[in-house]
CSV table of C-alpha atoms in Angstrom, one decimal:
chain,number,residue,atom,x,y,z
A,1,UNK,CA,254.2,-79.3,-30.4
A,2,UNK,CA,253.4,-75.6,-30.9
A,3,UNK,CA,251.4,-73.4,-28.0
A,4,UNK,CA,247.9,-72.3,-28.9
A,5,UNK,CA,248.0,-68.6,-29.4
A,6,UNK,CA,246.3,-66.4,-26.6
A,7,UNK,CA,242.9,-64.5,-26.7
A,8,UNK,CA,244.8,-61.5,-27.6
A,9,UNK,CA,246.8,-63.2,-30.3
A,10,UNK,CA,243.8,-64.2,-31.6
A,11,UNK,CA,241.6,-61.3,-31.5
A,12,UNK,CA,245.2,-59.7,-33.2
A,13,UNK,CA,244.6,-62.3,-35.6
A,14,UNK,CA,240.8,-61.7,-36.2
A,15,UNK,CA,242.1,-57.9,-37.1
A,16,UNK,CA,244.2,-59.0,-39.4
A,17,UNK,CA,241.9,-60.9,-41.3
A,18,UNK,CA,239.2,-58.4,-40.9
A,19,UNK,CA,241.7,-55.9,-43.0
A,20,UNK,CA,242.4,-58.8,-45.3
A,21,UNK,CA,238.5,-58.8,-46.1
A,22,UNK,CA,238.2,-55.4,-46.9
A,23,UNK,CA,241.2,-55.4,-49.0
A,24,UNK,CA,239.6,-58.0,-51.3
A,25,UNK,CA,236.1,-55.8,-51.3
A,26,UNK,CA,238.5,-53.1,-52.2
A,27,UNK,CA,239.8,-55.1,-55.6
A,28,UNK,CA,236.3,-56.6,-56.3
A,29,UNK,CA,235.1,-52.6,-56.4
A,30,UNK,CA,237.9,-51.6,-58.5
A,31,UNK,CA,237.3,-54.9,-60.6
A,32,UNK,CA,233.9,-53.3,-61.2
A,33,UNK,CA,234.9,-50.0,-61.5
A,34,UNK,CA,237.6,-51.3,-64.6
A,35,UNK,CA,234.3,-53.9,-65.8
A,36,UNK,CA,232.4,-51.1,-66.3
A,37,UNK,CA,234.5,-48.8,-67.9
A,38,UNK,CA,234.1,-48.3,-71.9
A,39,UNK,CA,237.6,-46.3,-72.1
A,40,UNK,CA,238.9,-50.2,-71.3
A,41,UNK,CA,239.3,-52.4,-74.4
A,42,UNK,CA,236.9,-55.6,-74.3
A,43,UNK,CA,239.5,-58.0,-73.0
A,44,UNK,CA,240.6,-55.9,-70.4
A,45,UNK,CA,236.4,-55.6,-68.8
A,46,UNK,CA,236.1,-59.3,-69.1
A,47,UNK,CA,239.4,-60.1,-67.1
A,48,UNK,CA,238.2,-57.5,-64.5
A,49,UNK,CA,234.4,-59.0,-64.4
A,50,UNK,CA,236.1,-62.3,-63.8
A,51,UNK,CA,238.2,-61.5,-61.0
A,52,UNK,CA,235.1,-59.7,-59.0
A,53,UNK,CA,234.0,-63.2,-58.0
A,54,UNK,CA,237.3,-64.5,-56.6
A,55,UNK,CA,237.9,-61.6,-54.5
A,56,UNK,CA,234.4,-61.2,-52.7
A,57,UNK,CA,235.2,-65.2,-52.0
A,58,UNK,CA,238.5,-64.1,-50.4
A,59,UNK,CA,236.5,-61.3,-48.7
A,60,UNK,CA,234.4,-64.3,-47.0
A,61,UNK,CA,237.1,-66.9,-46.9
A,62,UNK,CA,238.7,-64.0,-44.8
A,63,UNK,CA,235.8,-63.0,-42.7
A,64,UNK,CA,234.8,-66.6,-42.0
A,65,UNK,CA,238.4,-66.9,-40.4
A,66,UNK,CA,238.5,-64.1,-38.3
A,67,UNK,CA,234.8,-65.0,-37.0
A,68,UNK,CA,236.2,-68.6,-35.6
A,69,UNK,CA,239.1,-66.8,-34.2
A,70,UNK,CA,237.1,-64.5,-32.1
A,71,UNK,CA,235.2,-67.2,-31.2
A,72,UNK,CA,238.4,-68.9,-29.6
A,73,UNK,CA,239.1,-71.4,-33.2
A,74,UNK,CA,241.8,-72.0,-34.9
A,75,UNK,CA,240.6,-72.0,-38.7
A,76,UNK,CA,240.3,-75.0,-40.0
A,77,UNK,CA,241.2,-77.0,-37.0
A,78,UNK,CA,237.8,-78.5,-36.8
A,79,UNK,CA,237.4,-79.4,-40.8
């Protein structure tokens, strides 16, 4: 049986994810950035639209994460 990480593991942990999150903002901003952009041929806007979606849901997949491991959970341990 594995040990259950310390506080400061999981604060560590929370970080980690918190910089997780705000890379996926990153990508759903340059998603919209590449959307938006006429010099981009049709195709290209539509694949970047559809991504913006999936990364803001990383972003809060992320963020929900490192909100139960502050709070002294293990994601997903109590699903």
């Amino acid at each position: 049986m594995s040990r259950r990480p310390s506080r400061r593991e999981m604060n560590e942990l929370a970080a980690d994810r918190e910089k997780s999150a705000a890379r996926c903002e990153a990508n759903a901003q340059s998603a919209r950035e590449a959307a938006a952009n006429p010099a981009n041929s049709e195709t290209k806007r539509r694949q970047a639209a559809a991504t913006i979606p999936m990364a803001l849901g990383h972003a809060a997949e992320y963020r929900e994460e490192a909100e139960a491991l502050r709070d002294g959970r293990i994601p997903g341990e109590d699903w």
